[in-house]
Amino acid sequence: MSELVFFSGTMDCGKSTLALQIGHNRSARGLQGVIFTRDDRAGEGKLSSRLGLVTEAVEAGPDCDLYAYVVEQLSRGDKVDYVIVDEAQFLAPEQIDQLARIVDDLDMDVFAFGITTDFRTRLFPGSQRLIELADRLETLQVEAMCWCGARATHNARTVGGEMVVEGEQVVVGDVNRPAEDVGYEVLCRRHHRRRMTSAAVRAAALSPDVLPVASA
């Protein structure tokens, strides 16, 4: 039976790599799929992995009806056996409903990959709807690590190297950006709560010790 499967995890845990692997495995068996993505780090209409793998994809903008797109492909005589969606957290809830309809009405597996919560630890609307509708939820087994070595569970946004907790929910960026750019870092809950990024820790370590004040 076809399923809507939601693969979730923090940034830097291999979601896009797994999406590409699933597509490769099915393609090797003669199956053909549609790949949707939204705001990928490599640019519009791309699905990319930090390992350097890139493939073409359909940009699922806010006005894109994913169900209608797949139906149109089938109506033209194209073969569509499955659907992959990367950066699914950026989709609108109604687009997640369209994915569920693809599973139920067209009898296709849909594999959605995304981050569950934003830099403020709040659910993305798309991810929330996936949690509500998915037949199966999968947490990726490749664990991203906080700078302290603990398992990273939260995504932090940084500006000028400092963690911020205010701003628009969606600002496209990536890990390993220059400190002056808007970037992201994965942290454990403890250090996310304390706003202790790797840059902040390095800065503290480089700060000179305060000299004792000599008594008169």
PDB file of C-alpha atoms in Angstrom:
ATOM      1  CA  MET A   1       0.000   0.000   0.000  1.00  0.00           C
ATOM      2  CA  SER A   2       1.286   3.465  -0.867  1.00  0.00           C
ATOM      3  CA  GLU A   3       2.437   5.724   1.953  1.00  0.00           C
ATOM      4  CA  LEU A   4       3.171   9.336   2.792  1.00  0.00           C
ATOM      5  CA  VAL A   5       6.461   9.128   4.684  1.00  0.00           C
ATOM      6  CA  PHE A   6       8.028  12.097   6.487  1.00  0.00           C
ATOM      7  CA  PHE A   7      11.790  11.886   7.063  1.00  0.00           C
ATOM      8  CA  SER A   8      12.789  14.566   9.558  1.00  0.00           C
ATOM      9  CA  GLY A   9      15.925  15.782  11.280  1.00  0.00           C
ATOM     10  CA  THR A  10      18.042  18.829  11.967  1.00  0.00           C
ATOM     11  CA  MET A  11      20.134  20.521   9.344  1.00  0.00           C
ATOM     12  CA  ASP A  12      23.316  18.649   8.421  1.00  0.00           C
ATOM     13  CA  CYS A  13      21.921  15.149   9.109  1.00  0.00           C
ATOM     14  CA  GLY A  14      21.738  13.872   5.524  1.00  0.00           C
ATOM     15  CA  LYS A  15      18.094  14.421   4.528  1.00  0.00           C
ATOM     16  CA  SER A  16      18.865  15.549   0.985  1.00  0.00           C
ATOM     17  CA  THR A  17      21.451  12.796   0.575  1.00  0.00           C
ATOM     18  CA  LEU A  18      18.853  10.184   1.518  1.00  0.00           C
ATOM     19  CA  ALA A  19      16.316  11.778  -0.846  1.00  0.00           C
ATOM     20  CA  LEU A  20      18.815  11.463  -3.686  1.00  0.00           C
ATOM     21  CA  GLN A  21      19.615   7.874  -2.701  1.00  0.00           C
ATOM     22  CA  ILE A  22      15.935   6.877  -2.692  1.00  0.00           C
ATOM     23  CA  GLY A  23      15.526   8.402  -6.136  1.00  0.00           C
ATOM     24  CA  HIS A  24      18.645   6.620  -7.406  1.00  0.00           C
ATOM     25  CA  ASN A  25      17.548   3.235  -6.059  1.00  0.00           C
ATOM     26  CA  ARG A  26      14.135   3.470  -7.702  1.00  0.00           C
ATOM     27  CA  SER A  27      15.546   4.753 -10.955  1.00  0.00           C
ATOM     28  CA  ALA A  28      17.898   1.764 -11.051  1.00  0.00           C
ATOM     29  CA  ARG A  29      14.803  -0.478 -10.918  1.00  0.00           C
ATOM     30  CA  GLY A  30      13.216   1.258 -13.886  1.00  0.00           C
ATOM     31  CA  LEU A  31      10.877   3.454 -11.852  1.00  0.00           C
ATOM     32  CA  GLN A  32      10.369   7.135 -12.623  1.00  0.00           C
ATOM     33  CA  GLY A  33       9.470   9.837 -10.160  1.00  0.00           C
ATOM     34  CA  VAL A  34       8.820  13.531  -9.746  1.00  0.00           C
ATOM     35  CA  ILE A  35      11.123  15.453  -7.432  1.00  0.00           C
ATOM     36  CA  PHE A  36       9.835  18.641  -5.826  1.00  0.00           C
ATOM     37  CA  THR A  37      11.915  21.049  -3.781  1.00  0.00           C
ATOM     38  CA  ARG A  38      11.626  24.515  -2.313  1.00  0.00           C
ATOM     39  CA  ASP A  39      14.350  27.091  -1.655  1.00  0.00           C
ATOM     40  CA  ASP A  40      17.253  24.672  -2.006  1.00  0.00           C
ATOM     41  CA  ARG A  41      20.716  25.983  -1.145  1.00  0.00           C
ATOM     42  CA  ALA A  42      21.837  25.321  -4.753  1.00  0.00           C
ATOM     43  CA  GLY A  43      19.141  27.547  -6.227  1.00  0.00           C
ATOM     44  CA  GLU A  44      15.725  27.240  -7.823  1.00  0.00           C
ATOM     45  CA  GLY A  45      14.760  23.872  -9.265  1.00  0.00           C
ATOM     46  CA  LYS A  46      17.638  21.984  -7.637  1.00  0.00           C
ATOM     47  CA  LEU A  47      17.900  19.259  -5.040  1.00  0.00           C
ATOM     48  CA  SER A  48      21.397  19.292  -3.588  1.00  0.00           C
ATOM     49  CA  SER A  49      23.339  17.495  -0.900  1.00  0.00           C
ATOM     50  CA  ARG A  50      26.251  18.847   1.121  1.00  0.00           C
ATOM     51  CA  LEU A  51      28.228  15.899  -0.261  1.00  0.00           C
ATOM     52  CA  GLY A  52      28.164  17.718  -3.614  1.00  0.00           C
ATOM     53  CA  LEU A  53      25.394  15.727  -5.314  1.00  0.00           C
ATOM     54  CA  VAL A  54      22.841  17.757  -7.290  1.00  0.00           C
ATOM     55  CA  THR A  55      19.851  16.847  -9.441  1.00  0.00           C
ATOM     56  CA  GLU A  56      17.145  18.754 -11.268  1.00  0.00           C
ATOM     57  CA  ALA A  57      13.835  19.208  -9.459  1.00  0.00           C
ATOM     58  CA  VAL A  58      10.528  21.032  -9.769  1.00  0.00           C
ATOM     59  CA  GLU A  59      10.427  24.206  -7.705  1.00  0.00           C
ATOM     60  CA  ALA A  60       7.313  23.927  -5.526  1.00  0.00           C
ATOM     61  CA  GLY A  61       6.522  27.615  -5.131  1.00  0.00           C
ATOM     62  CA  PRO A  62       3.603  28.862  -3.039  1.00  0.00           C
ATOM     63  CA  ASP A  63       1.247  28.712  -6.057  1.00  0.00           C
ATOM     64  CA  CYS A  64       2.259  25.218  -7.156  1.00  0.00           C
ATOM     65  CA  ASP A  65      -0.466  22.581  -6.882  1.00  0.00           C
ATOM     66  CA  LEU A  66       1.564  19.416  -6.445  1.00  0.00           C
ATOM     67  CA  TYR A  67      -1.351  17.062  -7.055  1.00  0.00           C
ATOM     68  CA  ALA A  68      -2.366  18.885 -10.256  1.00  0.00           C
ATOM     69  CA  TYR A  69       1.239  18.818 -11.478  1.00  0.00           C
ATOM     70  CA  VAL A  70       1.479  15.037 -11.119  1.00  0.00           C
ATOM     71  CA  VAL A  71      -1.938  14.531 -12.731  1.00  0.00           C
ATOM     72  CA  GLU A  72      -0.817  16.683 -15.676  1.00  0.00           C
ATOM     73  CA  GLN A  73       2.300  14.553 -16.136  1.00  0.00           C
ATOM     74  CA  LEU A  74       0.189  11.395 -16.161  1.00  0.00           C
ATOM     75  CA  SER A  75      -2.305  12.952 -18.596  1.00  0.00           C
ATOM     76  CA  ARG A  76       0.545  13.669 -21.012  1.00  0.00           C
ATOM     77  CA  GLY A  77       1.504  10.003 -20.921  1.00  0.00           C
ATOM     78  CA  ASP A  78       4.551  10.424 -18.686  1.00  0.00           C
ATOM     79  CA  LYS A  79       5.347   7.642 -16.261  1.00  0.00           C
ATOM     80  CA  VAL A  80       5.258   8.645 -12.596  1.00  0.00           C
ATOM     81  CA  ASP A  81       5.760   5.925  -9.979  1.00  0.00           C
ATOM     82  CA  TYR A  82       6.630   7.955  -6.879  1.00  0.00           C
ATOM     83  CA  VAL A  83       7.166  11.486  -5.580  1.00  0.00           C
ATOM     84  CA  ILE A  84      10.078  12.925  -3.573  1.00  0.00           C
ATOM     85  CA  VAL A  85       9.804  16.270  -1.811  1.00  0.00           C
ATOM     86  CA  ASP A  86      12.835  17.953  -0.250  1.00  0.00           C
ATOM     87  CA  GLU A  87      12.703  21.020   2.027  1.00  0.00           C
ATOM     88  CA  ALA A  88       9.111  20.020   2.781  1.00  0.00           C
ATOM     89  CA  GLN A  89       9.011  22.262   5.838  1.00  0.00           C
ATOM     90  CA  PHE A  90       8.679  25.248   3.502  1.00  0.00           C
ATOM     91  CA  LEU A  91       5.483  23.971   1.883  1.00  0.00           C
ATOM     92  CA  ALA A  92       2.101  25.378   2.834  1.00  0.00           C
ATOM     93  CA  PRO A  93      -0.254  23.080   4.782  1.00  0.00           C
ATOM     94  CA  GLU A  94      -2.577  22.842   1.773  1.00  0.00           C
ATOM     95  CA  GLN A  95       0.355  21.579  -0.318  1.00  0.00           C
ATOM     96  CA  ILE A  96       0.896  18.816   2.237  1.00  0.00           C
ATOM     97  CA  ASP A  97      -2.775  17.927   1.783  1.00  0.00           C
ATOM     98  CA  GLN A  98      -2.031  17.644  -1.942  1.00  0.00           C
ATOM     99  CA  LEU A  99       0.751  15.163  -1.194  1.00  0.00           C
ATOM    100  CA  ALA A 100      -1.658  13.046   0.834  1.00  0.00           C
ATOM    101  CA  ARG A 101      -4.076  13.136  -2.081  1.00  0.00           C
ATOM    102  CA  ILE A 102      -1.347  11.866  -4.418  1.00  0.00           C
ATOM    103  CA  VAL A 103      -0.935   8.854  -2.125  1.00  0.00           C
ATOM    104  CA  ASP A 104      -4.651   8.175  -1.673  1.00  0.00           C
ATOM    105  CA  ASP A 105      -6.028   8.960  -5.137  1.00  0.00           C
ATOM    106  CA  LEU A 106      -3.073   8.073  -7.389  1.00  0.00           C
ATOM    107  CA  ASP A 107      -1.686   5.210  -5.290  1.00  0.00           C
ATOM    108  CA  MET A 108       1.888   6.534  -5.247  1.00  0.00           C
ATOM    109  CA  ASP A 109       4.474   6.603  -2.493  1.00  0.00           C
ATOM    110  CA  VAL A 110       5.448  10.115  -1.428  1.00  0.00           C
ATOM    111  CA  PHE A 111       8.725  10.636   0.436  1.00  0.00           C
ATOM    112  CA  ALA A 112       8.955  14.035   2.138  1.00  0.00           C
ATOM    113  CA  PHE A 113      12.134  15.328   3.765  1.00  0.00           C
ATOM    114  CA  GLY A 114      12.358  18.321   6.040  1.00  0.00           C
ATOM    115  CA  ILE A 115      13.261  20.070   9.252  1.00  0.00           C
ATOM    116  CA  THR A 116      10.659  19.857  11.980  1.00  0.00           C
ATOM    117  CA  THR A 117      11.259  23.103  13.882  1.00  0.00           C
ATOM    118  CA  ASP A 118      12.690  26.497  13.008  1.00  0.00           C
ATOM    119  CA  PHE A 119      15.458  28.503  14.685  1.00  0.00           C
ATOM    120  CA  ARG A 120      12.996  29.527  17.407  1.00  0.00           C
ATOM    121  CA  THR A 121      12.146  25.846  18.121  1.00  0.00           C
ATOM    122  CA  ARG A 122       8.645  26.332  16.659  1.00  0.00           C
ATOM    123  CA  LEU A 123       7.082  23.916  14.193  1.00  0.00           C
ATOM    124  CA  PHE A 124       7.125  24.865  10.539  1.00  0.00           C
ATOM    125  CA  PRO A 125       3.514  24.808   9.246  1.00  0.00           C
ATOM    126  CA  GLY A 126       4.442  22.314   6.537  1.00  0.00           C
ATOM    127  CA  SER A 127       6.147  20.006   9.019  1.00  0.00           C
ATOM    128  CA  GLN A 128       3.236  20.252  11.423  1.00  0.00           C
ATOM    129  CA  ARG A 129       0.818  19.194   8.725  1.00  0.00           C
ATOM    130  CA  LEU A 130       3.090  16.311   7.732  1.00  0.00           C
ATOM    131  CA  ILE A 131       3.138  15.090  11.328  1.00  0.00           C
ATOM    132  CA  GLU A 132      -0.651  15.248  11.315  1.00  0.00           C
ATOM    133  CA  LEU A 133      -1.112  13.395   8.008  1.00  0.00           C
ATOM    134  CA  ALA A 134       1.883  11.133   7.396  1.00  0.00           C
ATOM    135  CA  ASP A 135       1.423   7.381   7.394  1.00  0.00           C
ATOM    136  CA  ARG A 136       4.917   7.037   8.790  1.00  0.00           C
ATOM    137  CA  LEU A 137       7.397   9.350  10.538  1.00  0.00           C
ATOM    138  CA  GLU A 138      11.092   8.555  10.266  1.00  0.00           C
ATOM    139  CA  THR A 139      13.884  10.260  12.199  1.00  0.00           C
ATOM    140  CA  LEU A 140      17.145  10.113  10.294  1.00  0.00           C
ATOM    141  CA  GLN A 141      19.732   7.880  11.931  1.00  0.00           C
ATOM    142  CA  VAL A 142      22.716  10.021  10.932  1.00  0.00           C
ATOM    143  CA  GLU A 143      22.911  12.367  13.900  1.00  0.00           C
ATOM    144  CA  ALA A 144      24.221  15.885  13.494  1.00  0.00           C
ATOM    145  CA  MET A 145      26.485  16.960  16.343  1.00  0.00           C
ATOM    146  CA  CYS A 146      26.624  20.110  18.432  1.00  0.00           C
ATOM    147  CA  TRP A 147      30.024  21.750  18.850  1.00  0.00           C
ATOM    148  CA  CYS A 148      30.185  20.156  22.319  1.00  0.00           C
ATOM    149  CA  GLY A 149      29.912  16.639  20.880  1.00  0.00           C
ATOM    150  CA  ALA A 150      26.348  15.983  22.028  1.00  0.00           C
ATOM    151  CA  ARG A 151      23.570  15.076  19.587  1.00  0.00           C
ATOM    152  CA  ALA A 152      22.276  18.212  17.883  1.00  0.00           C
ATOM    153  CA  THR A 153      18.522  18.614  18.197  1.00  0.00           C
ATOM    154  CA  HIS A 154      17.955  22.291  17.370  1.00  0.00           C
ATOM    155  CA  ASN A 155      18.688  24.629  14.462  1.00  0.00           C
ATOM    156  CA  ALA A 156      20.183  27.996  15.381  1.00  0.00           C
ATOM    157  CA  ARG A 157      20.257  31.056  13.113  1.00  0.00           C
ATOM    158  CA  THR A 158      23.296  33.291  13.336  1.00  0.00           C
ATOM    159  CA  VAL A 159      23.923  36.808  12.088  1.00  0.00           C
ATOM    160  CA  GLY A 160      27.473  38.083  12.281  1.00  0.00           C
ATOM    161  CA  GLY A 161      28.366  34.944  14.199  1.00  0.00           C
ATOM    162  CA  GLU A 162      25.824  35.585  16.941  1.00  0.00           C
ATOM    163  CA  MET A 163      22.677  33.540  17.497  1.00  0.00           C
ATOM    164  CA  VAL A 164      19.363  35.339  16.941  1.00  0.00           C
ATOM    165  CA  VAL A 165      15.870  34.301  18.025  1.00  0.00           C
ATOM    166  CA  GLU A 166      13.794  36.946  16.236  1.00  0.00           C
ATOM    167  CA  GLY A 167      13.001  37.424  12.568  1.00  0.00           C
ATOM    168  CA  GLU A 168      11.186  35.865   9.632  1.00  0.00           C
ATOM    169  CA  GLN A 169      10.633  32.133   9.927  1.00  0.00           C
ATOM    170  CA  VAL A 170      12.090  31.430   6.486  1.00  0.00           C
ATOM    171  CA  VAL A 171      15.460  32.944   5.593  1.00  0.00           C
ATOM    172  CA  VAL A 172      17.467  30.779   3.216  1.00  0.00           C
ATOM    173  CA  GLY A 173      20.948  30.034   4.456  1.00  0.00           C
ATOM    174  CA  ASP A 174      23.204  27.134   5.270  1.00  0.00           C
ATOM    175  CA  VAL A 175      25.767  25.842   7.703  1.00  0.00           C
ATOM    176  CA  ASN A 176      29.415  26.816   7.158  1.00  0.00           C
ATOM    177  CA  ARG A 177      28.587  30.312   5.921  1.00  0.00           C
ATOM    178  CA  PRO A 178      31.004  33.205   6.598  1.00  0.00           C
ATOM    179  CA  ALA A 179      30.390  34.756  10.013  1.00  0.00           C
ATOM    180  CA  GLU A 180      29.118  38.033   8.563  1.00  0.00           C
ATOM    181  CA  ASP A 181      26.353  36.247   6.615  1.00  0.00           C
ATOM    182  CA  VAL A 182      23.047  34.869   7.816  1.00  0.00           C
ATOM    183  CA  GLY A 183      23.918  31.293   8.629  1.00  0.00           C
ATOM    184  CA  TYR A 184      22.778  28.302  10.623  1.00  0.00           C
ATOM    185  CA  GLU A 185      24.323  25.991  13.177  1.00  0.00           C
ATOM    186  CA  VAL A 186      22.994  22.832  14.779  1.00  0.00           C
ATOM    187  CA  LEU A 187      23.103  22.763  18.573  1.00  0.00           C
ATOM    188  CA  CYS A 188      22.010  20.561  21.440  1.00  0.00           C
ATOM    189  CA  ARG A 189      19.065  21.898  23.438  1.00  0.00           C
ATOM    190  CA  ARG A 190      21.261  23.047  26.316  1.00  0.00           C
ATOM    191  CA  HIS A 191      23.433  25.266  24.170  1.00  0.00           C
ATOM    192  CA  HIS A 192      20.513  26.466  22.054  1.00  0.00           C
ATOM    193  CA  ARG A 193      18.804  27.648  25.258  1.00  0.00           C
ATOM    194  CA  ARG A 194      21.997  29.385  26.339  1.00  0.00           C
ATOM    195  CA  ARG A 195      22.636  30.779  22.832  1.00  0.00           C
ATOM    196  CA  MET A 196      26.118  29.294  22.903  1.00  0.00           C
ATOM    197  CA  THR A 197      27.282  28.816  19.331  1.00  0.00           C
ATOM    198  CA  SER A 198      30.728  27.548  18.412  1.00  0.00           C
ATOM    199  CA  ALA A 199      31.748  31.110  17.465  1.00  0.00           C
ATOM    200  CA  ALA A 200      30.626  32.436  20.859  1.00  0.00           C
ATOM    201  CA  VAL A 201      32.601  29.740  22.644  1.00  0.00           C
ATOM    202  CA  ARG A 202      35.730  30.505  20.622  1.00  0.00           C
ATOM    203  CA  ALA A 203      35.350  34.218  21.342  1.00  0.00           C
ATOM    204  CA  ALA A 204      35.048  33.531  25.063  1.00  0.00           C
ATOM    205  CA  ALA A 205      38.110  31.298  24.995  1.00  0.00           C
ATOM    206  CA  LEU A 206      40.159  33.991  23.246  1.00  0.00           C
ATOM    207  CA  SER A 207      39.125  36.743  25.658  1.00  0.00           C
ATOM    208  CA  PRO A 208      41.968  37.724  27.999  1.00  0.00           C
ATOM    209  CA  ASP A 209      41.541  36.793  31.637  1.00  0.00           C
ATOM    210  CA  VAL A 210      40.686  39.687  33.908  1.00  0.00           C
ATOM    211  CA  LEU A 211      43.698  40.591  35.995  1.00  0.00           C
ATOM    212  CA  PRO A 212      43.196  40.659  39.751  1.00  0.00           C
ATOM    213  CA  VAL A 213      42.984  44.092  41.302  1.00  0.00           C
ATOM    214  CA  ALA A 214      45.890  44.620  43.692  1.00  0.00           C
ATOM    215  CA  SER A 215      44.903  45.677  47.169  1.00  0.00           C
ATOM    216  CA  ALA A 216      46.325  48.874  48.537  1.00  0.00           C
TER     217      ALA A 216
END
